[in-house]
mmCIF file of C-alpha atoms in Angstrom:
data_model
loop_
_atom_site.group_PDB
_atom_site.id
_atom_site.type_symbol
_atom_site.label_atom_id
_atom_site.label_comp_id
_atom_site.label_asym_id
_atom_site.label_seq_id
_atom_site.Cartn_x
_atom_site.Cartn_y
_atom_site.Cartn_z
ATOM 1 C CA UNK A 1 67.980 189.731 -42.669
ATOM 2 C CA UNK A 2 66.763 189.253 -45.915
ATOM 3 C CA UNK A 3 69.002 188.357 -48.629
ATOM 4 C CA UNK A 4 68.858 187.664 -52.597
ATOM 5 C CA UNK A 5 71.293 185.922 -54.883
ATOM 6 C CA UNK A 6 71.228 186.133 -58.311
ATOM 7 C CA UNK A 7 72.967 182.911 -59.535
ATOM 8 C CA UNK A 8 73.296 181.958 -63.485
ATOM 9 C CA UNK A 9 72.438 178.176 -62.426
ATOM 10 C CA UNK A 10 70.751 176.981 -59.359
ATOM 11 C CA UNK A 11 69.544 173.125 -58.493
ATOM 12 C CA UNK A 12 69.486 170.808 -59.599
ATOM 13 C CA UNK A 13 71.745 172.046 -62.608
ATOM 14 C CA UNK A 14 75.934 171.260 -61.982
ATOM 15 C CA UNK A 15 78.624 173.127 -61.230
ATOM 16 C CA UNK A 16 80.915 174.662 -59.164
ATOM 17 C CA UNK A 17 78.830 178.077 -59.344
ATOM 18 C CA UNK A 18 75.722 176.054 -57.889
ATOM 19 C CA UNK A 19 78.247 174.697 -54.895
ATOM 20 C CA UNK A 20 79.422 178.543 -54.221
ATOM 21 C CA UNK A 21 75.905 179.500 -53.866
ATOM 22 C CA UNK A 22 74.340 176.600 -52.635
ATOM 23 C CA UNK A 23 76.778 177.382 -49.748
ATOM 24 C CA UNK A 24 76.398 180.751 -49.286
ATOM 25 C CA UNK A 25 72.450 180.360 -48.999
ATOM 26 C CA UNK A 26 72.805 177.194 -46.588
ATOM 27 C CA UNK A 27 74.786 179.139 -44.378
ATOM 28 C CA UNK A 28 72.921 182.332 -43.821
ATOM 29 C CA UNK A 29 69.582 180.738 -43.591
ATOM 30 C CA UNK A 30 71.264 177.930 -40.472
ATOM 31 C CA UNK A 31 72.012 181.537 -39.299
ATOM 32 C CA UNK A 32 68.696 182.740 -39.090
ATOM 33 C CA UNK A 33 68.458 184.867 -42.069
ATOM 34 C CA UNK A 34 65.747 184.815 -45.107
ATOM 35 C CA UNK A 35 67.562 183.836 -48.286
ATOM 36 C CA UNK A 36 66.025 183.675 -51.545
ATOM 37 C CA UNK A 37 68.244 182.494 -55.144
ATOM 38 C CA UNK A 38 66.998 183.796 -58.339
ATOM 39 C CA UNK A 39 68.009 182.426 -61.208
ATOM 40 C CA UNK A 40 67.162 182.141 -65.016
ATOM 41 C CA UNK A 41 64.479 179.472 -66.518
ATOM 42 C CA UNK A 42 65.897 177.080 -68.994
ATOM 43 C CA UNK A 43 65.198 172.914 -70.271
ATOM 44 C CA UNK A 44 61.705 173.490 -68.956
ATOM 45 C CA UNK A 45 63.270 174.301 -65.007
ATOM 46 C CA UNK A 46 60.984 175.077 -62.004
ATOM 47 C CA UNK A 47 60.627 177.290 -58.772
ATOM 48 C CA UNK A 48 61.696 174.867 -55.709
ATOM 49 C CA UNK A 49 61.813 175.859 -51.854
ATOM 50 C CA UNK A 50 63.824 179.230 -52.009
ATOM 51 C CA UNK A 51 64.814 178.904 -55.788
ATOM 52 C CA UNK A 52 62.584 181.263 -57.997
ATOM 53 C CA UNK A 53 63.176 180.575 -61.869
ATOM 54 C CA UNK A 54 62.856 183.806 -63.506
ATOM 55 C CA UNK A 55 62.736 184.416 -67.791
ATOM 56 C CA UNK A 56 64.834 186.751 -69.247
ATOM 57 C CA UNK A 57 66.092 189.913 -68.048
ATOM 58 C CA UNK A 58 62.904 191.705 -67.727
ATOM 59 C CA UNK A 59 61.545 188.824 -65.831
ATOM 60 C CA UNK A 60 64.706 189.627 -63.242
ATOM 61 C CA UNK A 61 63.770 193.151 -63.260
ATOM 62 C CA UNK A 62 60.176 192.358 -62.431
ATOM 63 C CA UNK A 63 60.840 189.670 -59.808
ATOM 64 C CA UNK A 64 62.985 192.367 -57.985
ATOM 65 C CA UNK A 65 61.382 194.990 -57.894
ATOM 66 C CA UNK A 66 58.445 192.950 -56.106
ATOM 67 C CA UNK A 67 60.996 191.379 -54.043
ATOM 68 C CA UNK A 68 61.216 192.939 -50.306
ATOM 69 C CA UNK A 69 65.078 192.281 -49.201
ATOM 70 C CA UNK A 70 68.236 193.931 -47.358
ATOM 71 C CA UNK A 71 71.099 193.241 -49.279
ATOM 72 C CA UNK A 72 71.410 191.467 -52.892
ATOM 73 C CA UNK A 73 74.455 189.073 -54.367
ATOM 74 C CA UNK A 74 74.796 189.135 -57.606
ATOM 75 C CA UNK A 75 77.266 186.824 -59.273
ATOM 76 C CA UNK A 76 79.025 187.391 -62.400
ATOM 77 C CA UNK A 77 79.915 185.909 -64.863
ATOM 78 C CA UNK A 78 78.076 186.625 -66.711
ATOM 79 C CA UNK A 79 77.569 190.337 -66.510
ATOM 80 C CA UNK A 80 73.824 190.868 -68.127
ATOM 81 C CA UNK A 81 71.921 189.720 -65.429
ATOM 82 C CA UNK A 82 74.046 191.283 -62.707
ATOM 83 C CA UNK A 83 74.485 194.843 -64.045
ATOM 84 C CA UNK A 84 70.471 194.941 -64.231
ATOM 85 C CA UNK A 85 70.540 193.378 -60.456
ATOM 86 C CA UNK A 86 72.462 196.154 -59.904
ATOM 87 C CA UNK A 87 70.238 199.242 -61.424
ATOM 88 C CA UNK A 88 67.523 197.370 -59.664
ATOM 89 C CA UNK A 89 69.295 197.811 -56.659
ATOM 90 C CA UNK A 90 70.504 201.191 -56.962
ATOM 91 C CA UNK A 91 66.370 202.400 -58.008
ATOM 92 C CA UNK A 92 65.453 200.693 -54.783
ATOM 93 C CA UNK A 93 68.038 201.944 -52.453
ATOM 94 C CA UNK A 94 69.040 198.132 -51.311
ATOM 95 C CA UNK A 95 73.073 197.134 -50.806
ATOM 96 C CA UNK A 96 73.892 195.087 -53.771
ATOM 97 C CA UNK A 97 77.371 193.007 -53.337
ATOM 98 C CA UNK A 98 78.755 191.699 -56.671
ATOM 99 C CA UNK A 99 80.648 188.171 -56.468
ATOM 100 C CA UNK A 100 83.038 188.733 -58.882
ATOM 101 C CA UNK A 101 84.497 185.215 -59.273
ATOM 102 C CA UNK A 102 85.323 185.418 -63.151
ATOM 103 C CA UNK A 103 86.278 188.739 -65.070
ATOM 104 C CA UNK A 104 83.586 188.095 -67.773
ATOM 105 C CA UNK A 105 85.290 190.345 -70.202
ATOM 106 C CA UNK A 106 88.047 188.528 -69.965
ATOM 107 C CA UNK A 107 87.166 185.047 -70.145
ATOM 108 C CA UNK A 108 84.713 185.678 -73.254
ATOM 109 C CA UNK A 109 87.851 187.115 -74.703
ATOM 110 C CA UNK A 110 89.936 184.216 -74.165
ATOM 111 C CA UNK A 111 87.558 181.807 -74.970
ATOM 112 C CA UNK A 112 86.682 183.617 -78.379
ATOM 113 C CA UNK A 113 83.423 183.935 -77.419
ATOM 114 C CA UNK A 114 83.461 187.338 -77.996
ATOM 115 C CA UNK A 115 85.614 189.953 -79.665
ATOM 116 C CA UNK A 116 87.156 192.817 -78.462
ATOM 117 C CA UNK A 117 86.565 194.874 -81.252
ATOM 118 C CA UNK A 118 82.493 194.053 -81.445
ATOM 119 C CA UNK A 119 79.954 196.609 -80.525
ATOM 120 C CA UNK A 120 78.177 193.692 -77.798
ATOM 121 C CA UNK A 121 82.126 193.306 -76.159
ATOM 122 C CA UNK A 122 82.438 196.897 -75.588
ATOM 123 C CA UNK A 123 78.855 197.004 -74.376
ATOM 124 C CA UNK A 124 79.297 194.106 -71.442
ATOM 125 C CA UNK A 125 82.966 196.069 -70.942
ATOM 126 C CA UNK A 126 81.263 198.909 -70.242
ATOM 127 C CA UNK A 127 78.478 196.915 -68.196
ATOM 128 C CA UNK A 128 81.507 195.391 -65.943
ATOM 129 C CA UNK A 129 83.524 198.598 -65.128
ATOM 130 C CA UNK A 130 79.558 200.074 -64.095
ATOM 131 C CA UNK A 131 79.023 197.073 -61.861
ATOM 132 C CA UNK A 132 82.050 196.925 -60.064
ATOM 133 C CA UNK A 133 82.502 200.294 -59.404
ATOM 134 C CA UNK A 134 78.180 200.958 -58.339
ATOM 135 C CA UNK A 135 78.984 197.593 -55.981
ATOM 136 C CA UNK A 136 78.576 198.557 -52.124
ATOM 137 C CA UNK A 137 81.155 195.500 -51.788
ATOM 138 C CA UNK A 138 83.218 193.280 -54.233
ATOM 139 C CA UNK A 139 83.343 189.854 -53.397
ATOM 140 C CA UNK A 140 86.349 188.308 -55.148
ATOM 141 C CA UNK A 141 88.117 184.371 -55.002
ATOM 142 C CA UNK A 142 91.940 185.797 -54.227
ATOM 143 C CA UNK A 143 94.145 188.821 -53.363
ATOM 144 C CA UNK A 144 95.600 189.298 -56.938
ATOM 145 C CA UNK A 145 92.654 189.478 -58.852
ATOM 146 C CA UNK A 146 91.259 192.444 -56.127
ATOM 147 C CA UNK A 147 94.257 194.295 -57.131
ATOM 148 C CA UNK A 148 93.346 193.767 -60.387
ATOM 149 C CA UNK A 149 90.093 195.317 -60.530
ATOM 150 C CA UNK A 150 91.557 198.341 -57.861
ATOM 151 C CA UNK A 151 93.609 199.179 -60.901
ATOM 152 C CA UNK A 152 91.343 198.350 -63.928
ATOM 153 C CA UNK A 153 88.379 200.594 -62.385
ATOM 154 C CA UNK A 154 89.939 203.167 -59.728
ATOM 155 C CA UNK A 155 88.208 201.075 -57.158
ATOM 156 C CA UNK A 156 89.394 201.099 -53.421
ATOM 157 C CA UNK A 157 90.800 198.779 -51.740
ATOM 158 C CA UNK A 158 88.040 198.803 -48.577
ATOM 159 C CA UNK A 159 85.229 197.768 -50.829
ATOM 160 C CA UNK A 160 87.092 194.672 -52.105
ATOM 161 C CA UNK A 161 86.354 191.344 -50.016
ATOM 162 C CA UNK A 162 88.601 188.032 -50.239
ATOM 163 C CA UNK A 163 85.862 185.383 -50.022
ATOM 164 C CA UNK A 164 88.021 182.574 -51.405
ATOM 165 C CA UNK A 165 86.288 178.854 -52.540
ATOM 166 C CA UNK A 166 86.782 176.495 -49.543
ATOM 167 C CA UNK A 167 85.667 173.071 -49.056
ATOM 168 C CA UNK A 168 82.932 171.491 -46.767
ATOM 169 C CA UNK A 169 85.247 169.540 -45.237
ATOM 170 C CA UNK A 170 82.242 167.862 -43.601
ATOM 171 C CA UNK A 171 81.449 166.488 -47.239
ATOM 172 C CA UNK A 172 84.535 166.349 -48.176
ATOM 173 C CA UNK A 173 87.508 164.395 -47.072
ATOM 174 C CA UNK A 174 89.560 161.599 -47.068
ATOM 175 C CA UNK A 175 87.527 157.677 -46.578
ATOM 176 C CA UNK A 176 90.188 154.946 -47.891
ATOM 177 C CA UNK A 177 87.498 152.486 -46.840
ATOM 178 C CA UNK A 178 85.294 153.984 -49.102
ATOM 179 C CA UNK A 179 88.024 154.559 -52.384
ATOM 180 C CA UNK A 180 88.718 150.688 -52.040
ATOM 181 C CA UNK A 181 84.779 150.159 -52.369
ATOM 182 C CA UNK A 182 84.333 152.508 -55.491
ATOM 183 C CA UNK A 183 88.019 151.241 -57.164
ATOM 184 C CA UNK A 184 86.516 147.678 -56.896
ATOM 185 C CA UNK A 185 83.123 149.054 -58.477
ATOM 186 C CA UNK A 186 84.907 150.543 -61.198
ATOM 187 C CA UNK A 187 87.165 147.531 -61.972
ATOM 188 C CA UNK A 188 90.498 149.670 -61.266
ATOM 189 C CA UNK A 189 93.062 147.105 -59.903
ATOM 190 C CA UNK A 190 95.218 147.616 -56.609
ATOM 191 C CA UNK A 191 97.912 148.295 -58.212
ATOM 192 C CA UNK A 192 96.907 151.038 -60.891
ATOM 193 C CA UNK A 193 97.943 154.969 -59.826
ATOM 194 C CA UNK A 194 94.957 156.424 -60.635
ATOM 195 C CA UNK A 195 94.327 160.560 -60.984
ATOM 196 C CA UNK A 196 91.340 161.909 -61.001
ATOM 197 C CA UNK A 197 90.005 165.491 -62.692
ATOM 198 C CA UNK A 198 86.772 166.518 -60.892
ATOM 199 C CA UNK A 199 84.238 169.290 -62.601
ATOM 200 C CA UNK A 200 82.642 170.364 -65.342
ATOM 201 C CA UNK A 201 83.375 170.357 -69.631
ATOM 202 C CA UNK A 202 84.393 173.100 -71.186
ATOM 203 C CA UNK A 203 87.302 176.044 -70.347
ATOM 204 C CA UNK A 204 89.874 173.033 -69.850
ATOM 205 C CA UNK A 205 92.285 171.847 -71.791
ATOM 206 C CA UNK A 206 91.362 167.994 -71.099
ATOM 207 C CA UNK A 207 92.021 166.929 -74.459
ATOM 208 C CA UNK A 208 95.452 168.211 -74.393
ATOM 209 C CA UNK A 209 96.601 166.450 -71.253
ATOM 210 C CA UNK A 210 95.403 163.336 -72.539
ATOM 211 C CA UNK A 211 97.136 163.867 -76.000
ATOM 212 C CA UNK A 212 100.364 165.000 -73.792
ATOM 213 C CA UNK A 213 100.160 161.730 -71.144
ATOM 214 C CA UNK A 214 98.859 159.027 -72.843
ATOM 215 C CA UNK A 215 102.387 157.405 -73.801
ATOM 216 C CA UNK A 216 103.047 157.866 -69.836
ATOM 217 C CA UNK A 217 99.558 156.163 -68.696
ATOM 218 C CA UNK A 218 99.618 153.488 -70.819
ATOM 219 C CA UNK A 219 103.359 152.278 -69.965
ATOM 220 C CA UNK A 220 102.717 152.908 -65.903
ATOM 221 C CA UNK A 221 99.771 151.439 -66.367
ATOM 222 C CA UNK A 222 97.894 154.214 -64.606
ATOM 223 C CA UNK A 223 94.189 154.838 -64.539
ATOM 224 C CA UNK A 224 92.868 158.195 -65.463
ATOM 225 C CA UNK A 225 89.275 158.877 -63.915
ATOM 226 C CA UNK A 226 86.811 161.974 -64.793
ATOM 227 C CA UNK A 227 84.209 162.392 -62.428
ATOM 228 C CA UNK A 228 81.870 164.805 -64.227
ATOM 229 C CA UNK A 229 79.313 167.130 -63.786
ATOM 230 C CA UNK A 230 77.285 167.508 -67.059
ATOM 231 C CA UNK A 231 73.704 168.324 -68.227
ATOM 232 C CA UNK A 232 71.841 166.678 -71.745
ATOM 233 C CA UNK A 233 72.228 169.329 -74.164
ATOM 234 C CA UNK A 234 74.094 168.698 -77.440
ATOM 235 C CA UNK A 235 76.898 170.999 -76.899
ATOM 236 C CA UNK A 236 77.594 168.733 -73.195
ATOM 237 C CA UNK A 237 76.837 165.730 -75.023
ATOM 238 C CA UNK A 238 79.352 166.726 -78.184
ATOM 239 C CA UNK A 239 82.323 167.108 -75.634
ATOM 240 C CA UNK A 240 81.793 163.992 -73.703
ATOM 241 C CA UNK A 241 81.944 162.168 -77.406
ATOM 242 C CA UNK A 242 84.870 164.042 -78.305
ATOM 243 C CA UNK A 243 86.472 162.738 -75.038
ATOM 244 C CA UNK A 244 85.317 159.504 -75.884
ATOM 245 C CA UNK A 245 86.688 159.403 -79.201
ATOM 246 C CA UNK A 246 89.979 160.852 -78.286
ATOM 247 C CA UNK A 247 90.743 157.784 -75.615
ATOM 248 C CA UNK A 248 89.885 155.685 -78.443
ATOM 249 C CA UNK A 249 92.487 157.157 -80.631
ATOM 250 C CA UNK A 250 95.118 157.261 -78.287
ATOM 251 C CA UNK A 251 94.722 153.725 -77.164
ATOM 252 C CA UNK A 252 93.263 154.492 -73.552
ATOM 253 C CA UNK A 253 90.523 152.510 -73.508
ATOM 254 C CA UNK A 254 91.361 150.273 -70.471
ATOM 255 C CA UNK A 255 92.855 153.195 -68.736
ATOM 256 C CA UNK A 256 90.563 155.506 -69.121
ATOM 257 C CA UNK A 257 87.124 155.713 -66.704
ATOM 258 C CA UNK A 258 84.433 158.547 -66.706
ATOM 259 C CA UNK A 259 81.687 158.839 -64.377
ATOM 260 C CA UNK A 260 78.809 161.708 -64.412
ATOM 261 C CA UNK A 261 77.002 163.571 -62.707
ATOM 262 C CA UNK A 262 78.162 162.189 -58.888
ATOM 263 C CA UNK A 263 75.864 164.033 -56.198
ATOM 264 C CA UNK A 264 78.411 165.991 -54.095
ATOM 265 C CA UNK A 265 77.804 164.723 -50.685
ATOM 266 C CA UNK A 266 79.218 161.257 -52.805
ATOM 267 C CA UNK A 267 82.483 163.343 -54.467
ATOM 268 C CA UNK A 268 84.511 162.156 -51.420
ATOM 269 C CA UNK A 269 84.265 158.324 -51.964
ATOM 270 C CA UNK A 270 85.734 158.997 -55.713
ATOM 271 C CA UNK A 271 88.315 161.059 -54.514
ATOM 272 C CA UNK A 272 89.472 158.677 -51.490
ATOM 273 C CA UNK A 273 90.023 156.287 -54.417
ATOM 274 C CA UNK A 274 92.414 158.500 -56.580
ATOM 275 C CA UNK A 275 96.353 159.067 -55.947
ATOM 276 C CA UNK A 276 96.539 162.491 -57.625
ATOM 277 C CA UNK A 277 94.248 164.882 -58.776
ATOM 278 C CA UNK A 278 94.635 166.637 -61.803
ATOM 279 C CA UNK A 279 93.744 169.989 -63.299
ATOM 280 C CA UNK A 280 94.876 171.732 -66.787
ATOM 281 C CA UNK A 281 94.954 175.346 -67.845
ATOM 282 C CA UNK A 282 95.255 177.303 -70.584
ATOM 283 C CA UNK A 283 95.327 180.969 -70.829
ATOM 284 C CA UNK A 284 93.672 182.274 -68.344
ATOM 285 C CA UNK A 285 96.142 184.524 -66.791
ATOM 286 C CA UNK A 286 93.770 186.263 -64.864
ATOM 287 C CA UNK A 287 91.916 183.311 -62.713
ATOM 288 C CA UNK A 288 91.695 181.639 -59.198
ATOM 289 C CA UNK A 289 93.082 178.536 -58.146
ATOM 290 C CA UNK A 290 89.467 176.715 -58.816
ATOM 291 C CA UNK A 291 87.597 174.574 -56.449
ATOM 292 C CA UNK A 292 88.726 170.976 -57.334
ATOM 293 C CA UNK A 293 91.933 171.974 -56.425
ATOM 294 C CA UNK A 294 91.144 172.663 -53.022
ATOM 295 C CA UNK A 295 88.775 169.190 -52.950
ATOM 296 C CA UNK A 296 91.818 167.044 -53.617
ATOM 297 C CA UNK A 297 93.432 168.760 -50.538
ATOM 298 C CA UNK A 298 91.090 168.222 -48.621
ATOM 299 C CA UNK A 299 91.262 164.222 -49.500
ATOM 300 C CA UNK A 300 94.759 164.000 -48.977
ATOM 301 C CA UNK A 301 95.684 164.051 -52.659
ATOM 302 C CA UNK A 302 99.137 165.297 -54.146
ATOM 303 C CA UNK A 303 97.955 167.624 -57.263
ATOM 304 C CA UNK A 304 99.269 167.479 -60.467
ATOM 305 C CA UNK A 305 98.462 171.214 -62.912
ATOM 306 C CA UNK A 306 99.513 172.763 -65.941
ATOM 307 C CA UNK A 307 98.743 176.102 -65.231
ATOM 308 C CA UNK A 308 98.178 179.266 -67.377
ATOM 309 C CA UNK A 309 101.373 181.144 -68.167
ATOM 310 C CA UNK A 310 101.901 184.265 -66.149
ATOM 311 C CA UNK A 311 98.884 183.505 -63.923
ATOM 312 C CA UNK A 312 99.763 185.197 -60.863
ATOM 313 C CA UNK A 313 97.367 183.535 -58.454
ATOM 314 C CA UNK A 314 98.625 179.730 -59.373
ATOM 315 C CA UNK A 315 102.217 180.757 -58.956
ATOM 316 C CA UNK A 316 101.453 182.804 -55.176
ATOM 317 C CA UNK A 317 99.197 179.554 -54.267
ATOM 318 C CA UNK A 318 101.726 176.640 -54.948
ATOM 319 C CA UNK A 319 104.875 178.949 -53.650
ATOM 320 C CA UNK A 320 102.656 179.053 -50.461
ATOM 321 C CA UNK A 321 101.612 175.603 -50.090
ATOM 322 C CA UNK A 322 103.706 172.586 -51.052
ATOM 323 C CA UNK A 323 100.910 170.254 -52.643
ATOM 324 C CA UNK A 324 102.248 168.567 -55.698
ATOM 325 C CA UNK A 325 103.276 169.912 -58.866
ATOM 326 C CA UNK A 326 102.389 172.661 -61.311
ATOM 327 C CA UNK A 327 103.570 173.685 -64.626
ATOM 328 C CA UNK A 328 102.953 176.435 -67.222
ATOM 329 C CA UNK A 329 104.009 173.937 -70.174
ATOM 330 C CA UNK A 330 102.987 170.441 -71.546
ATOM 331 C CA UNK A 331 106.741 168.892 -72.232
ATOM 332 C CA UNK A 332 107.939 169.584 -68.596
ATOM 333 C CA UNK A 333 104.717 168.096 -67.295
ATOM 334 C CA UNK A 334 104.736 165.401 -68.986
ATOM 335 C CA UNK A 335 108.270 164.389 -67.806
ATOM 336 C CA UNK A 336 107.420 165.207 -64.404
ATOM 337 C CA UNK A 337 104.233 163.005 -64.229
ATOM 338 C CA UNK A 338 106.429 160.149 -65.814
ATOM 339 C CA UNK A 339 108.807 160.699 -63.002
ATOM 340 C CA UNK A 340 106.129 160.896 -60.328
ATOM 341 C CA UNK A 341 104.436 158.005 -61.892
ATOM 342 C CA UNK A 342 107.464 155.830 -62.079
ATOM 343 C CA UNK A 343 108.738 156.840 -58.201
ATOM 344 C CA UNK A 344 105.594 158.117 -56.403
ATOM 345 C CA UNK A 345 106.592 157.718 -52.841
ATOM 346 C CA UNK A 346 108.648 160.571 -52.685
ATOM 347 C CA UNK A 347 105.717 162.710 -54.292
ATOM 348 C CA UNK A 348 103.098 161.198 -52.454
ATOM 349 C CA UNK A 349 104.768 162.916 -49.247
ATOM 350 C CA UNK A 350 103.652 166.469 -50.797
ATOM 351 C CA UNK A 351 100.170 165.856 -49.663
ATOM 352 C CA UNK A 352 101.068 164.581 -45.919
ATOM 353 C CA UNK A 353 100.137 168.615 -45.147
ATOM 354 C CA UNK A 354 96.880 169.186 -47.522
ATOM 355 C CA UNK A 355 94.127 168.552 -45.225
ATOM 356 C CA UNK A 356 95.447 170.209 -42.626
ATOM 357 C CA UNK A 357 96.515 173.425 -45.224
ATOM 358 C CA UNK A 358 92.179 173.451 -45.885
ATOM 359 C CA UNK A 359 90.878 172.983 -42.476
ATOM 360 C CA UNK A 360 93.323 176.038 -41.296
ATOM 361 C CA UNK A 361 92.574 178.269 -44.727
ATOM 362 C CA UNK A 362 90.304 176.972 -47.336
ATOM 363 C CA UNK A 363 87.243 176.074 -45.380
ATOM 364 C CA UNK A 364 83.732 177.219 -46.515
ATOM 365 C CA UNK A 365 82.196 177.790 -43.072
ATOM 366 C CA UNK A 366 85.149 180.499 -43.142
ATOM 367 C CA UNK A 367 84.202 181.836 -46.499
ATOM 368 C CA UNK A 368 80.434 182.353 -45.468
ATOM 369 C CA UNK A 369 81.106 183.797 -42.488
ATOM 370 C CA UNK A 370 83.494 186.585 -43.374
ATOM 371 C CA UNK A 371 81.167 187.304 -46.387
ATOM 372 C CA UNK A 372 77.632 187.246 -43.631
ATOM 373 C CA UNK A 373 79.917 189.529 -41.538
ATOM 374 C CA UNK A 374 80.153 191.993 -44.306
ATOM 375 C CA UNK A 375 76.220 191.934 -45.134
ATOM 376 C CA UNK A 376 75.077 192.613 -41.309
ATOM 377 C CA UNK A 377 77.909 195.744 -41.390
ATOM 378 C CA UNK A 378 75.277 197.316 -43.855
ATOM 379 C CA UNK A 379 71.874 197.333 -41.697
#
């Protein structure tokens, strides 16, 4: 079989949208099948093995149309390039499955990238509701959000797919032999608790939860550690500064670390030397428990998160499975992580399960499969 994917970032950029893909390609092509990624030009990017770079949306068009394939993925956010994926599709009488991850609408929204009463919002609004309901199959990361989009666009409930993010648990898992190598490289002592956030810059609120612990970290003597995926470009390089200057501020210089750019088949070893992992949310009430999460798991780690008020899919996931800790406001995290900090045997225990809760229902071999499964229906 032939099969596209139209991914906003491809390698080498970072990101947990270049792991989802990277993934899905890896695994259909070990199982025999053509796979091609397109995705857009940008900082002077080139075509490499099956990654075509492609410039602008009439470039996509174009590339597409030329293209011979069975079945296309397009993956949204953001909409632009996957609605014309999907007219491309439709004009050429190909399948074209839409991996709905984020509701783009909805983030721009939140984010105030965009507002709602603009002509360009009710344009990609209108772009959304045409893509998901033209899609021969909607890939989405959890149960909720499906319903979700049933509702929003009279959409039924046999062309929605749960392809939630797993973990390579081949990559990733728990080495202590390797943790105790990279906390000596990184000058952490033995005794320091150290939590780690894992990911990119940008939709999280990590300037908040160091505002909101820093008192804590500083009189457990704990050891915060962001291992970070991040390009060159001002805007990346602006938020690393700001981070920079806000440990300053609060006095967290010697218990504060930040690493970048770690190549993912190296995550593990950073993660085997953490005690919690760490996540923070704001408003997104509409949004998947994210990858990291998952990652932590898989290493054994207890998970501390402030989560989004109202956010349906972080309550169902941590009623489900007893990880760690989650909380839709700063004050009772805070206390809690000062608890857990002060007494963290007792907490620890939360994670004896977490590997074990991955390998049974968060794997990524599982993931690919169920989606390849779905593809090889259409032929």
């Amino acid at each position: 079989m032939k099969i596209c994917l139209v991914s906003p970032y491809a390698n080498p950029e970072k990101g947990a949208a270049i792991v989802r893909v990277n993934s899905f390609s890896g695994y259909f092509t070990s199982k025999g099948n053509d796979v091609k990624i397109f995705s857009p030009a940008r900082g002077g990017l080139e075509s490499r093995e099956n990654i075509v770079r492609y410039r602008g949306i009439l470039g996509l068009v174009e590339l597409l149309w030329k293209t011979d394939f069975d079945v296309l993925i397009g993956t949204s956010p953001p909409i632009t390039h996957t609605f014309f994926a999907m007219l491309a599709c439709k004009l050429k009488r190909k399948r074209f499955v839409l991996d709905s991850k984020d509701i783009f609408t909805q983030t721009a929204a939140k984010l105030g990238i965009s507002n709602k009463k603009i002509v360009k919002f009710r344009i990609y609004a209108l772009m959304e509701m045409l893509v998901h309901r033209n899609s021969d199959k909607i890939l989405v990361l959890d149960s909720t959000i499906g319903k979700w989009l049933e509702k929003r666009y009279s959409i039924p409930e046999s062309k929605i797919l749960v392809a939630p993010n797993g973990v390579d648990t081949k990559l990733v898992h728990a080495d202590l032999a390797e943790g105790k190598k990279i906390r000596k490289k990184l000058g952490i002592s033995a005794g320091s608790r150290v939590l780690i956030y894992l990911g990119g810059l940008g939709d999280e609120r990590y300037l908040d939860f160091l505002r909101e612990s820093a008192a804590i970290i500083k009189k457990t003597s704990a050891t915060i550690l962001f291992v970070i995926a991040s390009d060159e470009t001002p805007v990346a390089m602006g938020r690393i500064a700001e981070i920079e200057s806000t440990v300053k501020q609060l006095g967290l210089k010697d218990n504060f670390l930040l690493v970048k750019n770690i190549p993912h088949s190296e995550v593990y070893r950073y993660l085997s030397a953490a005690d919690i992992g760490i996540d923070f949310w704001e408003g997104f009430e509409l949004f998947a428990v994210p990858v990291k999460i998952l990652e932590y798991m898989a290493c054994g780690l207890p998970v501390v998160v402030k989560t989004p008020a109202n956010n349906e899919s972080f309550q169902k996931f941590f009623s489900e499975n007893d990880v760690g800790f989650r909380s839709d406001n700063w004050k009772e995290l805070a206390e809690n992580l000062e608890r857990i900090l002060k007494n963290f045997g007792p907490f620890r225990l939360k994670a004896k399960n977490n590997a074990a809760i991955i390998k049974t229902k968060y794997t990524r071999d599982a993931c690919n499969a169920g989606v390849l499964r779905v593809l090889k229906d259409f032929r």
